[in-house]
Coordinates of C-alpha atoms in Angstrom, one line a residue:
X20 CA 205.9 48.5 136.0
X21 CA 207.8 51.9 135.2
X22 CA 206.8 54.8 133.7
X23 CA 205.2 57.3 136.7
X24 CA 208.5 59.1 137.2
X25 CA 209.1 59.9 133.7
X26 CA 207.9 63.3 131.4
X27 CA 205.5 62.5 128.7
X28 CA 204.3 58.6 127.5
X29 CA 204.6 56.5 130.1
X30 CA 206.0 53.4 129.9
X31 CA 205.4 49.9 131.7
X32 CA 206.7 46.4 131.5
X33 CA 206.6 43.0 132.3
X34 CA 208.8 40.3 131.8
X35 CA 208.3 39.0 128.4
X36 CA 206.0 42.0 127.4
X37 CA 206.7 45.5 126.9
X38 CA 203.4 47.1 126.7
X39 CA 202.9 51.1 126.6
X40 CA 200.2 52.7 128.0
X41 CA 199.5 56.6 127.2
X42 CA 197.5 58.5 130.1
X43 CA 197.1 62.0 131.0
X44 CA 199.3 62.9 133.7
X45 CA 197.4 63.4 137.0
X46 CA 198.8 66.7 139.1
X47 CA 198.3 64.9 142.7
X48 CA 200.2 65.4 145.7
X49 CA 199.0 62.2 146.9
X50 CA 201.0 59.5 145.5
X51 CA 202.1 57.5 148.6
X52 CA 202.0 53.8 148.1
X53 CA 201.6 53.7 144.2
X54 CA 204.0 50.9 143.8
X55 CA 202.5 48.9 146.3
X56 CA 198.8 49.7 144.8
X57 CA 200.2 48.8 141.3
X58 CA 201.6 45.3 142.2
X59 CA 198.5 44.4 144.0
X60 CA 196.1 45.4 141.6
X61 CA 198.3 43.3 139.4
X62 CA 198.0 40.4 141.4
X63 CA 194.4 40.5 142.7
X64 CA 193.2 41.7 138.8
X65 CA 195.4 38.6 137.4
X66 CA 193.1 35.3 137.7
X67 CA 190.3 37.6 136.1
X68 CA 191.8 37.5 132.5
X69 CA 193.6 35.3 129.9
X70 CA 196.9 36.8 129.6
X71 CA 199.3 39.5 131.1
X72 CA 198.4 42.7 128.6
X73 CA 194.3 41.8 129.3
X74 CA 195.7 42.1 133.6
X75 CA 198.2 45.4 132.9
X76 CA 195.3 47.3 131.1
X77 CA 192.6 46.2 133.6
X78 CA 194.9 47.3 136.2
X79 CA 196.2 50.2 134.5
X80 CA 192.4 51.6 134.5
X81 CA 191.7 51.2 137.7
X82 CA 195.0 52.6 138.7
X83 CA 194.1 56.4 136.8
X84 CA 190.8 56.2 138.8
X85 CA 192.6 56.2 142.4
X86 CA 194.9 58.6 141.2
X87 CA 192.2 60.9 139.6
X88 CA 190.2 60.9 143.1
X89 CA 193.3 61.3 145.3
X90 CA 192.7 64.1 146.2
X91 CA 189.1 63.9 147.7
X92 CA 191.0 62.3 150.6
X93 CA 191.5 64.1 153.9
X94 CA 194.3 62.1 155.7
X95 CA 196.5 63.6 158.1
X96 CA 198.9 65.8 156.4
X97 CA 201.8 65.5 153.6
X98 CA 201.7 63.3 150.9
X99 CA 198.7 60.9 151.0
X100 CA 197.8 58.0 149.4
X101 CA 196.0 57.1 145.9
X102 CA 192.6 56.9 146.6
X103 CA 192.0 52.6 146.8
X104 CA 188.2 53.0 147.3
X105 CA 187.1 55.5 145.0
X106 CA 184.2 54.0 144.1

């Protein structure tokens, strides 16, 4: 999965899909660990649904949510992390 890193639409792939999400950008400081949160949710969200698009978007939603609540975190100090358990 791609796309954080880049200005404007993000984009995000996997193998024998190219699927494009558009999201609003979240202004965070606290980004630590988003590949790592990505390819879990992926993996963890995957026996849940039919077919890789169904997983990304499922993922993908829950993704925004830990990045949208980031910031409520207080941990230590510099970047932080997305936040896993926002609900």
């Amino acid at each position: 999965m791609k796309g954080g890193h880049l200005t404007g639409i993000q984009a995000q792939t996997i193998p024998d899909y190219e699927l494009s999400f558009d999201s609003v950008r979240i202004m965070t400081r606290n980004t630590h660990g988003t590949g790592c949160a990505r390819s879990a949710a992926l993996a963890v969200l995957r026996p849940r649904y039919n077919d890789w698009p169904q997983t990304m978007q499922a993922a993908k939603a829950w993704f925004q949510q830990a990045l949208i609540h980031a910031d409520n975190l207080c941990l230590g100090q510099g970047i932080g992390p997305v936040h896993h358990f926002f609900t």
